[in-house]
PDB file of C-alpha atoms in Angstrom:
ATOM      1  CA  MET A   1     120.735  43.613 -28.650  1.00 42.00           C
ATOM      2  CA  GLY A   2     118.474  45.933 -31.221  1.00 45.00           C
ATOM      3  CA  GLN A   3     116.182  43.072 -30.700  1.00 50.00           C
ATOM      4  CA  VAL A   4     116.244  43.297 -27.011  1.00 51.00           C
ATOM      5  CA  LEU A   5     115.608  47.061 -26.413  1.00 57.00           C
ATOM      6  CA  GLY A   6     112.972  46.470 -29.587  1.00 70.00           C
ATOM      7  CA  CYS A   7     114.767  47.894 -32.205  1.00 81.00           C
ATOM      8  CA  ILE A   8     114.515  46.349 -35.791  1.00 84.00           C
ATOM      9  CA  GLN A   9     115.964  46.965 -39.200  1.00 85.00           C
ATOM     10  CA  VAL A  10     113.845  46.373 -42.221  1.00 85.00           C
ATOM     11  CA  ASP A  11     115.953  45.799 -45.481  1.00 86.00           C
ATOM     12  CA  GLN A  12     115.361  47.547 -48.644  1.00 88.00           C
ATOM     13  CA  SER A  13     112.292  46.117 -51.242  1.00 85.00           C
ATOM     14  CA  THR A  14     111.187  44.551 -48.035  1.00 88.00           C
ATOM     15  CA  VAL A  15     108.076  45.289 -45.606  1.00 90.00           C
ATOM     16  CA  ALA A  16     107.702  43.718 -42.058  1.00 89.00           C
ATOM     17  CA  VAL A  17     104.522  42.935 -40.842  1.00 88.00           C
ATOM     18  CA  LYS A  18     104.137  44.232 -36.778  1.00 88.00           C
ATOM     19  CA  GLU A  19     101.307  42.260 -34.699  1.00 86.00           C
ATOM     20  CA  ASN A  20     100.209  43.757 -31.419  1.00 86.00           C
ATOM     21  CA  PHE A  21      98.982  40.630 -29.119  1.00 84.00           C
ATOM     22  CA  GLY A  22      98.644  38.278 -32.347  1.00 81.00           C
ATOM     23  CA  LYS A  23      96.470  40.876 -34.003  1.00 85.00           C
ATOM     24  CA  PHE A  24      97.841  42.939 -36.846  1.00 84.00           C
ATOM     25  CA  GLY A  25      99.107  46.019 -36.343  1.00 82.00           C
ATOM     26  CA  ASP A  26     101.369  47.812 -39.377  1.00 86.00           C
ATOM     27  CA  VAL A  27     103.132  47.372 -42.269  1.00 86.00           C
ATOM     28  CA  LEU A  28     106.474  48.698 -41.300  1.00 87.00           C
ATOM     29  CA  GLN A  29     108.394  50.338 -44.201  1.00 86.00           C
ATOM     30  CA  PRO A  30     112.248  49.789 -45.142  1.00 86.00           C
ATOM     31  CA  GLY A  31     114.567  51.211 -42.196  1.00 85.00           C
ATOM     32  CA  CYS A  32     114.833  51.321 -38.322  1.00 87.00           C
ATOM     33  CA  HIS A  33     111.911  50.808 -36.325  1.00 83.00           C
ATOM     34  CA  CYS A  34     110.798  50.568 -32.472  1.00 83.00           C
ATOM     35  CA  VAL A  35     108.857  47.353 -31.616  1.00 80.00           C
ATOM     36  CA  PRO A  36     108.428  47.531 -27.848  1.00 78.00           C
ATOM     37  CA  TRP A  37     107.837  43.845 -27.519  1.00 77.00           C
ATOM     38  CA  CYS A  38     106.861  44.496 -23.581  1.00 75.00           C
ATOM     39  CA  ILE A  39     103.638  45.823 -24.614  1.00 78.00           C
ATOM     40  CA  GLY A  40     102.870  42.764 -26.953  1.00 76.00           C
ATOM     41  CA  SER A  41     104.286  44.284 -30.180  1.00 82.00           C
ATOM     42  CA  GLN A  42     106.292  41.602 -32.182  1.00 86.00           C
ATOM     43  CA  ILE A  43     107.385  41.125 -36.017  1.00 86.00           C
ATOM     44  CA  ALA A  44     105.224  38.289 -37.758  1.00 86.00           C
ATOM     45  CA  GLY A  45     107.217  38.447 -40.542  1.00 87.00           C
ATOM     46  CA  HIS A  46     108.705  39.933 -43.381  1.00 88.00           C
ATOM     47  CA  LEU A  47     107.190  40.296 -47.306  1.00 89.00           C
ATOM     48  CA  SER A  48     109.631  40.835 -50.225  1.00 89.00           C
ATOM     49  CA  LEU A  49     108.667  43.059 -52.756  1.00 90.00           C
ATOM     50  CA  ARG A  50     111.333  42.014 -55.041  1.00 91.00           C
ATOM     51  CA  VAL A  51     110.145  40.373 -58.795  1.00 92.00           C
ATOM     52  CA  GLN A  52     109.954  36.432 -58.312  1.00 92.00           C
ATOM     53  CA  GLN A  53     109.959  33.979 -60.639  1.00 92.00           C
ATOM     54  CA  LEU A  54     108.011  30.763 -60.595  1.00 92.00           C
ATOM     55  CA  ASP A  55     108.764  27.992 -63.361  1.00 93.00           C
ATOM     56  CA  VAL A  56     105.970  25.699 -63.866  1.00 92.00           C
ATOM     57  CA  ARG A  57     105.858  22.647 -65.954  1.00 91.00           C
ATOM     58  CA  CYS A  58     102.775  21.235 -66.997  1.00 91.00           C
ATOM     59  CA  GLU A  59     101.761  17.941 -68.791  1.00 90.00           C
ATOM     60  CA  THR A  60      99.009  18.012 -70.988  1.00 89.00           C
ATOM     61  CA  LYS A  61      97.883  16.823 -74.291  1.00 87.00           C
ATOM     62  CA  THR A  62      96.572  18.601 -78.070  1.00 88.00           C
ATOM     63  CA  LYS A  63      93.701  18.176 -79.950  1.00 89.00           C
ATOM     64  CA  ASP A  64      95.219  15.688 -82.010  1.00 85.00           C
ATOM     65  CA  ASN A  65      96.046  13.444 -79.158  1.00 84.00           C
ATOM     66  CA  VAL A  66      99.725  14.279 -78.502  1.00 85.00           C
ATOM     67  CA  PHE A  67     101.367  14.204 -75.045  1.00 87.00           C
ATOM     68  CA  VAL A  68     103.312  17.627 -74.373  1.00 89.00           C
ATOM     69  CA  THR A  69     105.165  19.335 -71.371  1.00 90.00           C
ATOM     70  CA  VAL A  70     104.434  23.095 -71.463  1.00 91.00           C
ATOM     71  CA  VAL A  71     106.696  24.864 -69.136  1.00 92.00           C
ATOM     72  CA  ALA A  72     105.341  28.532 -68.157  1.00 92.00           C
ATOM     73  CA  SER A  73     107.762  30.936 -66.348  1.00 93.00           C
ATOM     74  CA  VAL A  74     105.526  33.486 -64.179  1.00 92.00           C
ATOM     75  CA  GLN A  75     106.990  36.731 -62.849  1.00 93.00           C
ATOM     76  CA  TYR A  76     104.996  38.242 -59.871  1.00 92.00           C
ATOM     77  CA  ARG A  77     105.616  40.453 -56.916  1.00 92.00           C
ATOM     78  CA  ALA A  78     103.648  41.637 -53.849  1.00 91.00           C
ATOM     79  CA  LEU A  79     102.208  44.843 -53.612  1.00 90.00           C
ATOM     80  CA  ALA A  80     103.619  47.281 -50.917  1.00 87.00           C
ATOM     81  CA  GLU A  81      99.862  49.009 -50.674  1.00 88.00           C
ATOM     82  CA  SER A  82      98.376  45.228 -50.417  1.00 88.00           C
ATOM     83  CA  ALA A  83     101.140  43.904 -48.069  1.00 88.00           C
ATOM     84  CA  GLN A  84      98.331  42.766 -45.512  1.00 88.00           C
ATOM     85  CA  ASP A  85      96.306  40.830 -48.106  1.00 88.00           C
ATOM     86  CA  ALA A  86      99.585  39.642 -49.320  1.00 88.00           C
ATOM     87  CA  PHE A  87     100.826  38.047 -46.298  1.00 88.00           C
ATOM     88  CA  TYR A  88      97.913  36.927 -44.631  1.00 88.00           C
ATOM     89  CA  LYS A  89      95.446  35.775 -47.086  1.00 87.00           C
ATOM     90  CA  LEU A  90      97.952  33.131 -48.813  1.00 84.00           C
ATOM     91  CA  SER A  91      99.513  30.307 -46.814  1.00 84.00           C
ATOM     92  CA  ASN A  92     101.402  29.332 -50.039  1.00 88.00           C
ATOM     93  CA  THR A  93     101.400  31.360 -52.900  1.00 87.00           C
ATOM     94  CA  ARG A  94     103.516  29.611 -55.381  1.00 90.00           C
ATOM     95  CA  ALA A  95     101.463  26.445 -55.070  1.00 90.00           C
ATOM     96  CA  GLN A  96      98.219  28.973 -55.547  1.00 89.00           C
ATOM     97  CA  ILE A  97      99.965  30.652 -58.974  1.00 90.00           C
ATOM     98  CA  GLN A  98     100.979  27.052 -60.230  1.00 91.00           C
ATOM     99  CA  ALA A  99      97.286  26.091 -59.582  1.00 91.00           C
ATOM    100  CA  TYR A 100      95.924  28.241 -61.918  1.00 89.00           C
ATOM    101  CA  VAL A 101      98.779  28.019 -64.673  1.00 91.00           C
ATOM    102  CA  PHE A 102      97.795  24.149 -64.648  1.00 91.00           C
ATOM    103  CA  ASP A 103      93.690  25.303 -64.955  1.00 90.00           C
ATOM    104  CA  VAL A 104      94.411  27.470 -67.624  1.00 90.00           C
ATOM    105  CA  ILE A 105      97.056  25.449 -69.546  1.00 91.00           C
ATOM    106  CA  ARG A 106      95.082  22.387 -69.821  1.00 90.00           C
ATOM    107  CA  ALA A 107      91.860  24.411 -70.770  1.00 89.00           C
ATOM    108  CA  SER A 108      93.509  26.153 -73.960  1.00 89.00           C
ATOM    109  CA  VAL A 109      96.288  23.630 -75.023  1.00 90.00           C
ATOM    110  CA  PRO A 110      93.747  20.600 -75.911  1.00 89.00           C
ATOM    111  CA  LYS A 111      91.751  22.926 -78.151  1.00 90.00           C
ATOM    112  CA  LEU A 112      94.839  22.967 -80.443  1.00 89.00           C
ATOM    113  CA  GLU A 113      96.831  20.748 -82.668  1.00 88.00           C
ATOM    114  CA  LEU A 114     100.376  20.373 -81.922  1.00 85.00           C
ATOM    115  CA  ASP A 115     101.834  22.638 -84.974  1.00 84.00           C
ATOM    116  CA  ALA A 116      99.008  25.555 -83.907  1.00 88.00           C
ATOM    117  CA  ALA A 117     100.239  25.024 -80.193  1.00 87.00           C
ATOM    118  CA  PHE A 118     104.109  25.990 -81.166  1.00 86.00           C
ATOM    119  CA  GLU A 119     102.626  29.059 -83.265  1.00 88.00           C
ATOM    120  CA  GLN A 120     100.379  30.105 -80.631  1.00 89.00           C
ATOM    121  CA  LYS A 121     102.425  30.229 -77.671  1.00 89.00           C
ATOM    122  CA  ASN A 122     102.035  33.872 -77.106  1.00 90.00           C
ATOM    123  CA  GLU A 123      98.160  33.605 -77.101  1.00 90.00           C
ATOM    124  CA  ILE A 124      98.522  30.711 -74.481  1.00 90.00           C
ATOM    125  CA  ALA A 125     100.889  32.898 -72.538  1.00 91.00           C
ATOM    126  CA  LYS A 126      98.765  35.791 -72.673  1.00 91.00           C
ATOM    127  CA  ALA A 127      95.746  33.713 -71.247  1.00 89.00           C
ATOM    128  CA  VAL A 128      97.558  32.614 -68.427  1.00 90.00           C
ATOM    129  CA  GLU A 129      98.408  36.181 -67.700  1.00 90.00           C
ATOM    130  CA  ASP A 130      95.176  37.297 -67.887  1.00 90.00           C
ATOM    131  CA  GLU A 131      93.527  34.684 -65.372  1.00 88.00           C
ATOM    132  CA  LEU A 132      96.319  34.798 -63.184  1.00 89.00           C
ATOM    133  CA  GLU A 133      96.285  38.565 -62.962  1.00 89.00           C
ATOM    134  CA  LYS A 134      92.628  38.349 -62.141  1.00 88.00           C
ATOM    135  CA  ALA A 135      93.066  35.998 -59.587  1.00 87.00           C
ATOM    136  CA  MET A 136      95.842  37.117 -57.583  1.00 89.00           C
ATOM    137  CA  SER A 137      95.025  40.856 -57.455  1.00 87.00           C
ATOM    138  CA  HIS A 138      92.780  40.115 -54.955  1.00 87.00           C
ATOM    139  CA  TYR A 139      95.248  38.538 -52.948  1.00 89.00           C
ATOM    140  CA  GLY A 140      97.601  41.640 -53.282  1.00 89.00           C
ATOM    141  CA  TYR A 141      99.636  40.048 -55.749  1.00 91.00           C
ATOM    142  CA  GLU A 142     100.958  41.495 -59.328  1.00 91.00           C
ATOM    143  CA  ILE A 143     101.303  39.394 -62.450  1.00 90.00           C
ATOM    144  CA  VAL A 144     104.853  41.102 -64.025  1.00 91.00           C
ATOM    145  CA  GLN A 145     104.960  38.718 -67.040  1.00 91.00           C
ATOM    146  CA  THR A 146     103.937  35.394 -67.994  1.00 91.00           C
ATOM    147  CA  LEU A 147     105.990  33.334 -70.826  1.00 91.00           C
ATOM    148  CA  ILE A 148     105.670  29.955 -72.276  1.00 90.00           C
ATOM    149  CA  VAL A 149     109.238  29.064 -72.593  1.00 90.00           C
ATOM    150  CA  ASP A 150     109.131  25.946 -74.276  1.00 88.00           C
ATOM    151  CA  ILE A 151     106.517  23.011 -75.117  1.00 87.00           C
ATOM    152  CA  GLU A 152     108.212  19.763 -75.097  1.00 86.00           C
ATOM    153  CA  PRO A 153     106.516  16.652 -76.877  1.00 85.00           C
ATOM    154  CA  ASP A 154     107.172  13.035 -76.241  1.00 78.00           C
ATOM    155  CA  GLU A 155     110.473  11.935 -77.662  1.00 78.00           C
ATOM    156  CA  HIS A 156     108.876   9.558 -79.863  1.00 77.00           C
ATOM    157  CA  VAL A 157     106.767  12.036 -81.424  1.00 74.00           C
ATOM    158  CA  LYS A 158     109.621  14.836 -81.873  1.00 73.00           C
ATOM    159  CA  ARG A 159     111.868  11.833 -83.600  1.00 79.00           C
ATOM    160  CA  ALA A 160     108.652  11.229 -85.679  1.00 77.00           C
ATOM    161  CA  MET A 161     108.361  15.042 -86.442  1.00 74.00           C
ATOM    162  CA  ASN A 162     112.298  15.051 -87.607  1.00 76.00           C
ATOM    163  CA  GLU A 163     111.818  12.521 -89.556  1.00 81.00           C
ATOM    164  CA  ILE A 164     108.978  14.102 -91.498  1.00 81.00           C
ATOM    165  CA  ASN A 165     111.086  16.874 -91.661  1.00 79.00           C
ATOM    166  CA  ALA A 166     113.749  15.290 -92.854  1.00 80.00           C
ATOM    167  CA  ALA A 167     111.743  13.315 -95.421  1.00 83.00           C
ATOM    168  CA  ALA A 168     110.223  16.664 -97.033  1.00 82.00           C
ATOM    169  CA  ARG A 169     113.662  18.199 -97.209  1.00 82.00           C
ATOM    170  CA  LEU A 170     114.852  15.045 -99.269  1.00 83.00           C
ATOM    171  CA  ARG A 171     112.034  14.943-101.599  1.00 86.00           C
ATOM    172  CA  VAL A 172     112.487  18.726-102.311  1.00 86.00           C
ATOM    173  CA  ALA A 173     116.489  17.952-102.773  1.00 86.00           C
ATOM    174  CA  ALA A 174     115.412  15.087-105.185  1.00 87.00           C
ATOM    175  CA  ASN A 175     112.996  17.463-107.210  1.00 87.00           C
ATOM    176  CA  GLU A 176     115.789  20.166-107.555  1.00 87.00           C
ATOM    177  CA  LYS A 177     118.128  17.239-108.832  1.00 87.00           C
ATOM    178  CA  ALA A 178     115.894  15.705-110.794  1.00 88.00           C
ATOM    179  CA  GLU A 179     115.512  19.615-112.207  1.00 88.00           C
ATOM    180  CA  ALA A 180     119.012  20.122-112.710  1.00 88.00           C
ATOM    181  CA  GLU A 181     119.783  16.753-114.371  1.00 89.00           C
ATOM    182  CA  LYS A 182     116.463  17.387-117.070  1.00 88.00           C
ATOM    183  CA  ILE A 183     118.205  21.295-117.608  1.00 90.00           C
ATOM    184  CA  LEU A 184     121.926  19.286-118.133  1.00 89.00           C
ATOM    185  CA  GLN A 185     119.870  17.102-120.586  1.00 90.00           C
ATOM    186  CA  ILE A 186     118.264  19.574-122.729  1.00 90.00           C
ATOM    187  CA  LYS A 187     121.438  21.958-122.934  1.00 88.00           C
ATOM    188  CA  ARG A 188     123.577  18.993-124.183  1.00 88.00           C
ATOM    189  CA  ALA A 189     121.150  18.094-126.520  1.00 88.00           C
ATOM    190  CA  GLU A 190     121.003  21.497-127.923  1.00 88.00           C
ATOM    191  CA  GLY A 191     124.677  21.775-127.629  1.00 87.00           C
ATOM    192  CA  ASP A 192     124.439  18.398-129.639  1.00 87.00           C
ATOM    193  CA  ALA A 193     122.172  19.416-132.414  1.00 88.00           C
ATOM    194  CA  GLU A 194     123.842  22.687-132.737  1.00 88.00           C
ATOM    195  CA  SER A 195     127.329  20.952-132.954  1.00 87.00           C
ATOM    196  CA  LYS A 196     125.880  18.660-135.651  1.00 87.00           C
ATOM    197  CA  TYR A 197     124.004  21.646-137.608  1.00 87.00           C
ATOM    198  CA  LEU A 198     127.498  23.426-138.010  1.00 87.00           C
ATOM    199  CA  ALA A 199     129.540  20.200-138.675  1.00 86.00           C
ATOM    200  CA  GLY A 200     127.106  19.852-141.280  1.00 85.00           C
ATOM    201  CA  LEU A 201     127.442  23.328-142.438  1.00 87.00           C
ATOM    202  CA  GLY A 202     131.441  22.366-142.527  1.00 84.00           C
ATOM    203  CA  ILE A 203     130.917  19.379-144.777  1.00 81.00           C
ATOM    204  CA  ALA A 204     128.196  21.190-147.106  1.00 82.00           C
ATOM    205  CA  ARG A 205     131.321  23.797-147.404  1.00 85.00           C
ATOM    206  CA  GLN A 206     133.732  21.211-147.540  1.00 78.00           C
ATOM    207  CA  ARG A 207     132.219  19.384-150.556  1.00 71.00           C
ATOM    208  CA  GLN A 208     131.269  22.488-152.487  1.00 80.00           C
ATOM    209  CA  ALA A 209     135.240  23.883-152.017  1.00 79.00           C
ATOM    210  CA  ILE A 210     136.232  19.961-153.482  1.00 70.00           C
ATOM    211  CA  VAL A 211     133.671  20.406-156.412  1.00 68.00           C
ATOM    212  CA  ASP A 212     134.669  24.035-157.284  1.00 75.00           C
ATOM    213  CA  GLY A 213     138.363  22.778-156.942  1.00 74.00           C
ATOM    214  CA  LEU A 214     137.691  19.919-159.050  1.00 67.00           C
ATOM    215  CA  ARG A 215     135.973  21.776-161.526  1.00 71.00           C
ATOM    216  CA  ASP A 216     138.722  24.356-162.330  1.00 74.00           C
ATOM    217  CA  SER A 217     141.090  21.494-162.342  1.00 70.00           C
ATOM    218  CA  VAL A 218     139.304  20.002-165.160  1.00 67.00           C
ATOM    219  CA  LEU A 219     138.972  23.357-167.097  1.00 71.00           C
ATOM    220  CA  ALA A 220     142.702  24.306-166.781  1.00 72.00           C
ATOM    221  CA  PHE A 221     143.617  20.912-167.875  1.00 68.00           C
ATOM    222  CA  SER A 222     141.360  20.541-170.851  1.00 68.00           C
ATOM    223  CA  VAL A 223     142.466  23.945-172.096  1.00 69.00           C
ATOM    224  CA  ASN A 224     146.307  23.694-171.619  1.00 70.00           C
ATOM    225  CA  VAL A 225     146.497  20.084-172.798  1.00 66.00           C
ATOM    226  CA  PRO A 226     144.076  20.144-176.347  1.00 68.00           C
ATOM    227  CA  GLY A 227     142.137  16.952-177.119  1.00 65.00           C
ATOM    228  CA  THR A 228     141.496  15.938-174.104  1.00 64.00           C
ATOM    229  CA  THR A 229     138.266  15.773-172.380  1.00 67.00           C
ATOM    230  CA  SER A 230     136.592  16.444-169.099  1.00 65.00           C
ATOM    231  CA  LYS A 231     136.340  12.297-168.493  1.00 68.00           C
ATOM    232  CA  ASP A 232     139.935  11.895-169.489  1.00 66.00           C
ATOM    233  CA  VAL A 233     140.859  14.377-166.803  1.00 65.00           C
ATOM    234  CA  MET A 234     138.528  13.311-164.089  1.00 67.00           C
ATOM    235  CA  ASP A 235     139.425   9.755-164.568  1.00 68.00           C
ATOM    236  CA  MET A 236     143.320  11.015-164.229  1.00 67.00           C
ATOM    237  CA  VAL A 237     142.503  13.078-161.051  1.00 67.00           C
ATOM    238  CA  LEU A 238     140.827  10.157-159.554  1.00 70.00           C
ATOM    239  CA  VAL A 239     143.569   7.592-160.250  1.00 69.00           C
ATOM    240  CA  THR A 240     145.807   9.924-158.655  1.00 71.00           C
ATOM    241  CA  GLN A 241     143.855  10.396-155.505  1.00 70.00           C
ATOM    242  CA  TYR A 242     143.130   6.877-155.311  1.00 69.00           C
ATOM    243  CA  PHE A 243     147.158   6.193-155.423  1.00 70.00           C
ATOM    244  CA  ASP A 244     147.848   9.210-153.222  1.00 70.00           C
ATOM    245  CA  THR A 245     145.205   7.354-150.358  1.00 72.00           C
ATOM    246  CA  MET A 246     146.673   4.005-150.888  1.00 71.00           C
ATOM    247  CA  LYS A 247     150.308   5.495-150.397  1.00 74.00           C
ATOM    248  CA  GLU A 248     148.853   7.461-147.041  1.00 72.00           C
ATOM    249  CA  ILE A 249     147.193   3.990-145.785  1.00 70.00           C
ATOM    250  CA  GLY A 250     150.163   1.759-146.290  1.00 69.00           C
ATOM    251  CA  ALA A 251     152.751   4.838-144.519  1.00 70.00           C
ATOM    252  CA  SER A 252     150.658   4.102-141.674  1.00 67.00           C
ATOM    253  CA  SER A 253     151.601   1.293-139.418  1.00 64.00           C
ATOM    254  CA  LYS A 254     148.449   1.144-137.663  1.00 66.00           C
ATOM    255  CA  SER A 255     146.250   1.853-140.179  1.00 62.00           C
ATOM    256  CA  ASN A 256     142.958  -0.579-140.747  1.00 64.00           C
ATOM    257  CA  SER A 257     141.367   0.755-143.545  1.00 58.00           C
ATOM    258  CA  VAL A 258     140.748  -1.244-146.666  1.00 57.00           C
ATOM    259  CA  PHE A 259     139.127  -0.954-149.893  1.00 55.00           C
ATOM    260  CA  ILE A 260     136.318  -3.471-150.903  1.00 55.00           C
ATOM    261  CA  PRO A 261     136.545  -4.204-154.044  1.00 56.00           C
ATOM    262  CA  HIS A 262     140.205  -3.587-153.992  1.00 54.00           C
ATOM    263  CA  GLY A 263     142.367  -3.238-157.408  1.00 55.00           C
ATOM    264  CA  PRO A 264     143.011  -0.764-159.939  1.00 53.00           C
ATOM    265  CA  GLY A 265     140.211  -2.054-162.020  1.00 54.00           C
ATOM    266  CA  ALA A 266     137.445  -0.680-159.320  1.00 55.00           C
ATOM    267  CA  VAL A 267     138.708   2.739-160.019  1.00 52.00           C
ATOM    268  CA  ARG A 268     136.561   2.909-162.976  1.00 56.00           C
ATOM    269  CA  ASP A 269     133.327   1.883-160.986  1.00 62.00           C
ATOM    270  CA  ILE A 270     134.441   4.595-158.434  1.00 60.00           C
ATOM    271  CA  ALA A 271     135.194   7.388-160.940  1.00 60.00           C
ATOM    272  CA  SER A 272     131.809   6.683-162.718  1.00 65.00           C
ATOM    273  CA  GLN A 273     130.089   7.219-159.246  1.00 62.00           C
ATOM    274  CA  ILE A 274     132.151  10.521-158.169  1.00 58.00           C
ATOM    275  CA  ARG A 275     131.421  11.807-161.918  1.00 58.00           C
ATOM    276  CA  ASP A 276     127.818  11.167-161.851  1.00 63.00           C
ATOM    277  CA  GLY A 277     127.659  12.998-158.117  1.00 55.00           C
ATOM    278  CA  LEU A 278     129.441  16.004-159.502  1.00 52.00           C
ATOM    279  CA  LEU A 279     127.674  16.056-162.615  1.00 55.00           C
ATOM    280  CA  GLN A 280     124.137  16.263-160.427  1.00 57.00           C
ATOM    281  CA  ALA A 281     125.687  19.035-158.114  1.00 52.00           C
ATOM    282  CA  ASN A 282     126.478  21.240-161.413  1.00 54.00           C
ATOM    283  CA  THR A 283     122.770  20.478-162.419  1.00 57.00           C
ATOM    284  CA  THR A 284     121.985  21.427-158.743  1.00 55.00           C
ATOM    285  CA  ASN A 285     123.833  24.842-159.030  1.00 53.00           C
TER     286      ASN A 285
END
C-alpha cells in the first residue's frame, strides 16, 4: 500500500538510490521517504553499508617452484558519502576485488620461497590491502581489513615437509639418546673405578690386619712357650689354617674348590711362600 502511495522504508545500515526518469536523483538515508512514481521518481536499488567479507582462493607458486593455494579474506564496506559511486561505477564489486587480490598475490608470492611465504603472511596481506585501498577508494568502497588466512601447499609437498620435520626430530632424539647413553657409560665407569679403588683399599687393610694378627700371635706364642722359634709358630698356624679350610670345604655339599697339589706335604711349600711374603711385608713396613 505504501508503494502505491509513493512511500518507501529504508532499513538501518542501508541507503536507497532514487532516480528521476532514469537519472540519478538522490541517496535516501534510513527511514520513511516519499517517492512519487507518478512524476517519474523510482528506487533504482539499495546499497548496504554493512561490513562484508569476501574469501578469495588464489593458486600461485613460490620462488622455489612449489604450487600453493593462498586464501585471502577481504573485509570491505560501501561509504555512505560515496554511495552514488559505489552504486553506479561497479557492476560486480566482488569480482573487481577478487581481480585485485589475484594480481597482488601472484606478484608477491613468486618472490618468496615457501618457508618465507609462511613467515611473511602479514607482509603479503598488507600489500593486498594497500593495493585494494588505493583502487577501491575511487569507487566509493573502504577496505576495512585484509587477512591471509591460509597458505596450502600441494598435498605431496606437505607430506614431504612433514617427513623432513619428522626426520629432523628423530635425528635430534637419536643424538639425545646417544648423549644419555654416553653419560650412563661414563658414570658406570666412574662408579666401577671407585668401587675397585675402595675394594683395593679394603683388601689392603684386610691383609695388613692379617699380617698384624699373625705377628702378634707369633710373638705371644714365643713368649709363652720357651724354646720355640718364630718359624715353628708360623708353621703351626699355617697347618691349623690349612685344616680349618679343608674342614669348611668338606662340610659344604656344593663345594667345588680343590687344592693342587694336595696333601699335608704341600703345606711346607705354602708355609714357605707365606712366610716369605710376611717377611717382605715386615721389611717394607
